[in-house]
Short mmCIF file of C-alpha atoms and ligand atoms in Angstrom, two decimals:
data_model
loop_
_atom_site.label_atom_id
_atom_site.label_comp_id
_atom_site.label_asym_id
_atom_site.label_seq_id
_atom_site.Cartn_x
_atom_site.Cartn_y
_atom_site.Cartn_z
CA UNK K 1 0.00 0.00 0.00
CA UNK K 2 1.38 3.38 -0.99
CA UNK K 3 1.70 6.30 1.40
CA UNK K 4 -0.54 9.35 1.11
CA UNK K 5 1.42 12.50 1.96
CA UNK K 6 -0.88 15.35 2.96
CA UNK K 7 0.82 18.73 2.92
CA UNK K 8 -0.54 21.86 4.57
CA UNK K 9 -2.03 23.31 7.68
CA UNK K 10 -2.80 21.86 11.10
CA UNK K 11 -4.38 24.40 13.40
CA UNK K 12 -6.58 24.98 16.40
CA UNK K 13 -10.21 25.82 15.73
CA UNK K 14 -11.73 27.61 18.71
CA UNK K 15 -15.42 27.11 18.15
CA UNK K 16 -17.77 29.40 20.12
CA UNK K 17 -19.94 27.31 22.42
CA UNK K 18 -23.08 29.39 22.28
CA UNK K 19 -23.81 29.65 18.58
CA UNK K 20 -26.07 32.41 17.37
CA UNK K 21 -23.96 35.40 18.33
CA UNK K 22 -20.88 36.95 16.77
CA UNK K 23 -17.38 36.63 18.20
CA UNK K 24 -17.61 39.93 20.09
CA UNK K 25 -20.25 38.35 22.33
CA UNK K 26 -18.89 34.80 22.57
CA UNK K 27 -17.39 33.89 25.97
CA UNK K 28 -16.70 30.17 25.80
CA UNK K 29 -14.88 28.26 23.12
CA UNK K 30 -14.13 24.61 22.50
CA UNK K 31 -10.66 23.73 21.27
CA UNK K 32 -10.64 21.45 18.22
CA UNK K 33 -7.96 20.13 15.90
CA UNK K 34 -8.48 21.55 12.43
CA UNK K 35 -6.89 21.88 9.01
CA UNK K 36 -8.08 20.10 5.89
CA UNK K 37 -4.84 18.26 4.96
CA UNK K 38 -4.54 16.98 8.55
CA UNK K 39 -8.14 15.74 8.37
CA UNK K 40 -7.36 13.95 5.10
CA UNK K 41 -4.29 12.26 6.63
CA UNK K 42 -6.54 11.10 9.51
CA UNK K 43 -9.19 9.87 7.08
CA UNK K 44 -6.59 7.71 5.32
CA UNK K 45 -5.10 6.40 8.59
CA UNK K 46 -8.49 5.61 10.16
CA UNK K 47 -9.31 3.39 7.19
CA UNK K 48 -6.08 1.47 7.74
CA UNK K 49 -3.98 3.34 5.17
CA UNK K 50 -0.67 5.14 5.45
CA UNK K 51 -1.57 8.77 6.01
CA UNK K 52 1.44 11.04 6.47
CA UNK K 53 1.09 14.66 7.58
CA UNK K 54 3.60 17.23 6.36
CA UNK K 55 3.06 20.61 7.98
CA UNK K 56 4.26 22.93 10.70
CA UNK K 57 3.02 23.71 14.21
CA UNK K 58 4.46 25.89 16.97
CA UNK K 59 6.54 24.68 19.87
CA UNK K 60 3.72 25.36 22.31
CA UNK K 61 0.97 23.37 24.06
CA UNK K 62 -1.37 23.74 21.09
CA UNK K 63 1.21 22.31 18.70
CA UNK K 64 1.73 19.39 21.09
CA UNK K 65 -2.02 18.78 21.34
CA UNK K 66 -2.40 18.77 17.55
CA UNK K 67 0.45 16.38 16.82
CA UNK K 68 -0.78 14.07 19.57
CA UNK K 69 -4.26 14.08 18.10
CA UNK K 70 -2.91 12.97 14.71
CA UNK K 71 -0.66 10.36 16.28
CA UNK K 72 -3.59 8.85 18.18
CA UNK K 73 -5.44 8.47 14.90
CA UNK K 74 -2.50 6.55 13.43
CA UNK K 75 -1.10 9.33 11.24
CA UNK K 76 2.63 9.30 10.57
CA UNK K 77 3.90 12.65 11.91
CA UNK K 78 7.60 12.02 11.39
CA UNK K 79 7.78 14.70 8.69
CA UNK K 80 5.86 17.34 10.66
CA UNK K 81 7.91 20.39 11.60
CA UNK K 82 7.86 22.26 14.91
CA UNK K 83 8.92 25.91 14.65
CA UNK K 84 9.37 28.96 16.89
CA UNK K 85 6.21 30.75 15.71
CA UNK K 86 2.96 30.15 17.64
CA UNK K 87 0.54 27.49 16.37
CA UNK K 88 -2.04 28.86 13.91
CA UNK K 89 -5.41 29.66 15.53
CA UNK K 90 -8.88 30.22 14.11
CA UNK K 91 -11.86 31.51 16.12
CA UNK K 92 -15.25 30.69 14.68
CA UNK K 93 -18.82 31.51 15.61
CA UNK K 94 -22.11 31.21 13.79
CA UNK K 95 -24.03 34.48 14.18
CA UNK K 96 -27.84 34.58 14.49
CA UNK K 97 -28.28 35.35 10.77
CA UNK K 98 -26.37 32.14 9.89
CA UNK K 99 -23.24 34.07 8.86
CA UNK K 100 -19.92 32.76 10.06
CA UNK K 101 -17.87 35.14 12.18
CA UNK K 102 -14.21 34.33 11.81
CA UNK K 103 -10.91 35.58 13.20
CA UNK K 104 -7.75 33.98 11.88
CA UNK K 105 -4.40 34.27 13.55
CA UNK K 106 -1.89 32.78 11.15
CA UNK K 107 1.23 31.43 12.75
CA UNK K 108 3.28 28.28 12.35
CA UNK K 109 1.47 26.71 9.39
CA UNK K 110 3.00 29.23 6.97
CA UNK K 111 6.51 28.35 8.16
CA UNK K 112 6.68 24.86 6.62
CA UNK K 113 10.00 24.68 4.85
CA UNK K 114 10.73 22.65 1.76
CA UNK K 115 12.90 19.73 2.69
CA UNK K 116 14.75 18.32 -0.34
CA UNK K 117 15.39 15.08 1.56
CA UNK K 118 11.68 14.44 1.78
CA UNK K 119 11.41 14.27 -2.00
CA UNK K 120 12.87 10.80 -2.03
CA UNK K 121 10.28 9.58 0.46
CA UNK K 122 7.57 10.98 -1.82
CA UNK K 123 8.57 8.98 -4.89
CA UNK K 124 6.03 6.45 -6.10
CA UNK K 125 3.42 7.58 -3.59
CA UNK K 126 0.45 9.95 -3.46
CA UNK K 127 0.75 13.64 -2.69
CA UNK K 128 -2.32 15.55 -1.55
CA UNK K 129 -2.13 19.33 -1.70
CA UNK K 130 -5.24 20.55 0.02
CA UNK K 131 -4.45 23.39 2.37
CA UNK K 132 -6.83 26.32 2.72
CA UNK K 133 -3.88 28.49 3.72
CA UNK K 134 -1.15 27.31 1.32
CA UNK K 135 -1.67 29.99 -1.29
CA UNK K 136 -1.68 32.82 1.25
CA UNK K 137 2.11 33.17 1.19
CA UNK K 138 4.94 32.20 3.53
CA UNK K 139 7.39 29.37 3.03
CA UNK K 140 4.44 26.93 2.90
CA UNK K 141 3.42 28.45 -0.46
CA UNK K 142 6.98 28.12 -1.75
CA UNK K 143 7.12 24.49 -0.57
CA UNK K 144 3.82 23.78 -2.37
CA UNK K 145 5.23 25.08 -5.62
CA UNK K 146 8.43 23.13 -5.26
CA UNK K 147 6.70 19.87 -4.37
CA UNK K 148 4.49 20.29 -7.41
CA UNK K 149 7.09 21.23 -9.97
CA UNK K 150 10.08 19.28 -8.80
CA UNK K 151 11.21 16.87 -11.50
CA UNK K 152 11.54 14.07 -8.96
CA UNK K 153 7.80 14.13 -8.41
CA UNK K 154 6.97 12.83 -11.87
CA UNK K 155 6.08 9.34 -10.72
CA UNK K 156 3.71 10.53 -8.02
CA UNK K 157 -0.06 10.71 -8.08
CA UNK K 158 -0.94 14.31 -7.28
CA UNK K 159 -4.26 15.34 -5.79
CA UNK K 160 -5.40 18.94 -5.34
CA UNK K 161 -8.25 20.40 -3.29
CA UNK K 162 -8.31 24.21 -3.51
CA UNK K 163 -10.24 24.49 -0.23
CA UNK K 164 -11.52 27.97 -1.00
CA UNK K 165 -12.48 29.89 2.14
CA UNK K 166 -14.24 33.17 1.47
CA UNK K 167 -13.11 34.48 4.88
CA UNK K 168 -9.48 34.19 3.78
CA UNK K 169 -9.83 35.60 0.25
CA UNK K 170 -12.41 38.39 0.59
CA UNK K 171 -11.79 40.92 -2.20
CA UNK K 172 -8.88 38.83 -3.49
CA UNK K 173 -10.64 36.07 -5.39
CA UNK K 174 -8.91 36.74 -8.71
CA UNK K 175 -5.57 36.17 -7.05
CA UNK K 176 -6.82 32.90 -5.57
CA UNK K 177 -8.00 31.72 -9.01
CA UNK K 178 -4.66 32.62 -10.61
CA UNK K 179 -2.69 30.79 -7.91
CA UNK K 180 -4.78 27.63 -8.26
CA UNK K 181 -4.29 27.26 -12.02
CA UNK K 182 -0.84 25.59 -12.02
CA UNK K 183 -2.12 23.06 -9.48
CA UNK K 184 -5.15 22.23 -11.61
CA UNK K 185 -2.87 21.83 -14.63
CA UNK K 186 -0.47 19.44 -12.92
CA UNK K 187 -2.74 17.32 -10.74
CA UNK K 188 -4.04 13.90 -11.67
CA UNK K 189 -7.07 14.38 -9.42
CA UNK K 190 -8.87 17.56 -8.41
CA UNK K 191 -11.60 17.69 -5.78
CA UNK K 192 -13.86 20.70 -5.98
CA UNK K 193 -17.02 21.80 -4.23
CA UNK K 194 -19.69 23.21 -6.55
CA UNK K 195 -18.72 26.75 -5.54
CA UNK K 196 -15.03 26.07 -6.27
CA UNK K 197 -15.73 24.44 -9.63
CA UNK K 198 -17.77 27.46 -10.72
CA UNK K 199 -15.38 30.04 -9.30
CA UNK K 200 -12.23 28.49 -10.77
CA UNK K 201 -13.64 27.69 -14.22
CA UNK K 202 -15.73 30.84 -14.53
CA UNK K 203 -18.60 28.61 -15.77
CA UNK K 204 -21.91 28.06 -14.02
CA UNK K 205 -22.63 24.92 -15.98
CA UNK K 206 -20.83 21.93 -14.44
CA UNK K 207 -20.30 20.14 -17.77
CA UNK K 208 -18.61 23.22 -19.15
CA UNK K 209 -16.58 23.55 -15.94
CA UNK K 210 -15.35 19.94 -16.22
CA UNK K 211 -14.46 20.42 -19.91
CA UNK K 212 -12.46 23.47 -18.88
CA UNK K 213 -10.53 21.57 -16.19
CA UNK K 214 -9.82 18.59 -18.48
CA UNK K 215 -8.53 20.96 -21.16
CA UNK K 216 -6.20 22.42 -18.55
CA UNK K 217 -4.79 18.97 -17.84
CA UNK K 218 -6.65 17.43 -14.88
CA UNK K 219 -7.37 13.76 -15.51
CA UNK K 220 -9.89 12.94 -12.77
CA UNK K 221 -12.34 15.58 -11.53
CA UNK K 222 -14.69 15.13 -8.60
CA UNK K 223 -17.20 17.81 -7.66
CA UNK K 224 -18.81 17.06 -4.30
CA UNK K 225 -22.47 18.03 -4.18
CA UNK K 226 -23.47 17.26 -0.58
CA UNK K 227 -26.57 15.09 -0.28
CA UNK K 228 -26.90 14.90 -4.10
CA UNK K 229 -23.65 13.00 -4.53
CA UNK K 230 -20.43 13.56 -6.44
CA UNK K 231 -19.93 14.44 -10.07
CA UNK K 232 -17.15 12.23 -11.41
CA UNK K 233 -15.52 13.20 -14.66
CA UNK K 234 -12.69 11.76 -16.71
CA UNK K 235 -12.17 12.78 -20.32
CA UNK K 236 -14.42 10.10 -21.86
CA UNK K 237 -16.82 9.42 -18.96
CA UNK K 238 -18.97 11.55 -16.66
CA UNK K 239 -21.67 10.75 -14.14
CA UNK K 240 -23.16 11.82 -10.82
CA UNK K 241 -22.50 9.10 -8.26
CA UNK K 242 -25.38 9.42 -5.76
CA UNK K 243 -24.85 9.98 -2.04
CA UNK K 244 -25.96 7.54 0.64
CA UNK K 245 -29.23 8.55 2.28
CA UNK K 246 -28.52 9.41 5.92
CA UNK K 247 -29.62 11.96 8.51
CA UNK K 248 -26.83 14.53 8.73
CA UNK K 249 -26.15 16.42 11.96
CA UNK K 250 -22.88 18.21 11.16
CA UNK K 251 -21.32 18.33 7.69
CA UNK K 252 -17.88 19.48 8.93
CA UNK K 253 -15.13 17.38 7.39
CA UNK K 254 -17.34 15.52 4.86
CA UNK K 255 -15.24 16.76 1.96
CA UNK K 256 -12.01 15.71 3.68
CA UNK K 257 -13.46 12.29 4.51
CA UNK K 258 -14.47 11.92 0.85
CA UNK K 259 -11.08 12.75 -0.63
CA UNK K 260 -9.23 10.83 2.09
CA UNK K 261 -11.24 7.71 1.33
CA UNK K 262 -10.74 8.09 -2.42
CA UNK K 263 -6.98 8.50 -1.98
CA UNK K 264 -6.89 5.52 0.37
CA UNK K 265 -8.40 3.40 -2.40
CA UNK K 266 -6.09 4.78 -5.09
CA UNK K 267 -3.13 4.03 -2.80
CA UNK K 268 -4.20 0.39 -2.86
CA UNK K 269 -4.17 0.10 -6.66
CA UNK K 270 -1.22 -1.53 -8.38
CA UNK K 271 -0.79 1.40 -10.70
CA UNK K 272 -2.36 4.83 -10.94
CA UNK K 273 -3.41 4.50 -14.61
CA UNK K 274 -5.70 1.65 -13.66
CA UNK K 275 -8.09 4.14 -12.06
CA UNK K 276 -8.17 6.29 -15.16
CA UNK K 277 -9.06 3.56 -17.61
CA UNK K 278 -11.59 1.53 -15.64
CA UNK K 279 -14.75 3.65 -15.36
CA UNK K 280 -16.63 1.01 -13.37
CA UNK K 281 -13.82 0.80 -10.83
CA UNK K 282 -13.58 4.57 -10.59
CA UNK K 283 -17.35 4.91 -10.04
CA UNK K 284 -17.24 2.28 -7.30
CA UNK K 285 -14.35 4.07 -5.61
CA UNK K 286 -16.30 7.34 -5.64
CA UNK K 287 -19.37 5.54 -4.29
CA UNK K 288 -17.28 4.26 -1.37
CA UNK K 289 -15.81 7.73 -0.82
CA UNK K 290 -19.37 9.16 -0.78
CA UNK K 291 -20.14 6.72 2.04
CA UNK K 292 -17.17 8.03 4.03
CA UNK K 293 -18.48 11.58 3.52
CA UNK K 294 -21.99 10.57 4.55
CA UNK K 295 -20.84 8.80 7.74
CA UNK K 296 -18.83 11.87 8.73
CA UNK K 297 -21.99 14.00 8.65
CA UNK K 298 -23.68 11.76 11.24
CA UNK K 299 -21.37 12.87 14.04
CA UNK K 300 -20.06 16.20 15.37
CA UNK K 301 -16.67 17.62 14.36
CA UNK K 302 -14.27 16.46 11.66
CA UNK K 303 -11.63 14.06 13.00
CA UNK K 304 -13.84 12.29 15.59
CA UNK K 305 -16.50 11.71 12.92
CA UNK K 306 -14.26 10.12 10.27
CA UNK K 307 -15.16 6.47 9.67
CA UNK K 308 -13.00 3.42 10.23
CA UNK K 309 -13.06 0.49 7.84
CA UNK K 310 -15.77 -1.49 9.60
CA UNK K 311 -18.10 1.53 9.76
CA UNK K 312 -17.54 2.06 6.06
CA UNK K 313 -18.23 -1.56 5.22
CA UNK K 314 -21.33 -1.60 7.45
CA UNK K 315 -23.06 1.21 5.53
P1 LIG N 401 -16.22 20.62 3.11
O1 LIG N 401 -17.18 21.69 3.51
O2 LIG N 401 -15.86 19.65 4.22
O3 LIG N 401 -15.03 21.11 2.32
P2 LIG N 401 -17.43 19.73 0.64
O4 LIG N 401 -18.35 20.87 0.36
O5 LIG N 401 -16.26 19.55 -0.21
O6 LIG N 401 -17.04 19.68 2.17
P3 LIG N 401 -19.69 17.96 0.69
O7 LIG N 401 -20.27 18.00 -0.67
O8 LIG N 401 -20.38 18.64 1.79
O9 LIG N 401 -18.17 18.35 0.58
O10 LIG N 401 -19.54 16.44 1.15
C1 LIG N 401 -18.62 15.52 0.58
C2 LIG N 401 -19.33 14.23 0.28
O11 LIG N 401 -19.92 13.71 1.49
C3 LIG N 401 -20.48 14.40 -0.71
O12 LIG N 401 -20.04 14.25 -2.03
C4 LIG N 401 -21.42 13.29 -0.26
O13 LIG N 401 -21.09 12.08 -0.88
C5 LIG N 401 -21.20 13.19 1.24
N1 LIG N 401 -22.23 13.99 1.93
C6 LIG N 401 -22.14 15.26 2.35
N2 LIG N 401 -23.32 15.70 2.89
C7 LIG N 401 -24.17 14.65 2.79
C8 LIG N 401 -25.55 14.43 3.16
N3 LIG N 401 -26.28 15.40 3.72
N4 LIG N 401 -26.09 13.23 2.89
C9 LIG N 401 -25.36 12.24 2.33
N5 LIG N 401 -24.08 12.39 1.96
C10 LIG N 401 -23.48 13.56 2.18
#
């Protein structure tokens, strides 16, 4: 089984306890481990795969808590970096009008440095670039570019999730789109939400959006559509793979569970091209990944809600 290297942020989400008011009025917060690439590494590990997290936290109690959380879930943290800057923090509250109130204090995640020695470990494996913060600058952004364009990476399977967060890119969306393009061009697999697919392609129609991404170079496109399912598209095949019918209580982390489960399955294939040519196999893999997403919505939080293999098989 190949390793799945997930590069990007690991941070503390402080979630306001009493939802319905903005952050100025919130008094109590619950500390939670957050960061999409870290969730994906956990999703892979919980299913029995080899999820490896590559990212940076501060040398402080929060950094320790985060790395411990990943370790407990079976994630390989040997390539995680601990730096002098404080661990990245996000404060979140849902105001009465349903709007998210968000304060982001960016620290250690941007400090991830490119380690040329790691390149060798990457060879022949899967690389998932799915950080919401990676394109915001810092040495993390430089590392992303280098991991993507380094000649040694040619025999890797590269997966990209743009993880667009409006709170982080307000008024700067054109820059976000421009920065994503090289990743869409170079990745074998892209995972978009509906909003991301439309934003990045500039097309409202999903068929036109997929044609646009394929023309750019992406081989496998998945557009997650919540309870409706996932649009799967390769150049000569396209379909919506329906979601499992369940009663959702919290959709946090469903997208990360989906892509983690898909990567877990790709990591188990003998060769990457197999997935591209066999449409039946690819549809079944997406169906299984949809199940992982659905299960995650039946519990609170991201990491605690990710399914293990027996939960996945039971659905
Ligand atoms: P995130 O907000 O975590 O980035 P996302 O928008 O990328 O998530 P979603 O579309 O919410 O992802 O969910 C990913 C997958 O999980 C979906 O494609 C679907 O298969 C499953 N899923 C999500 N919500 C539901 C639901 N209400 N019922 C059934 N399945 C769901």
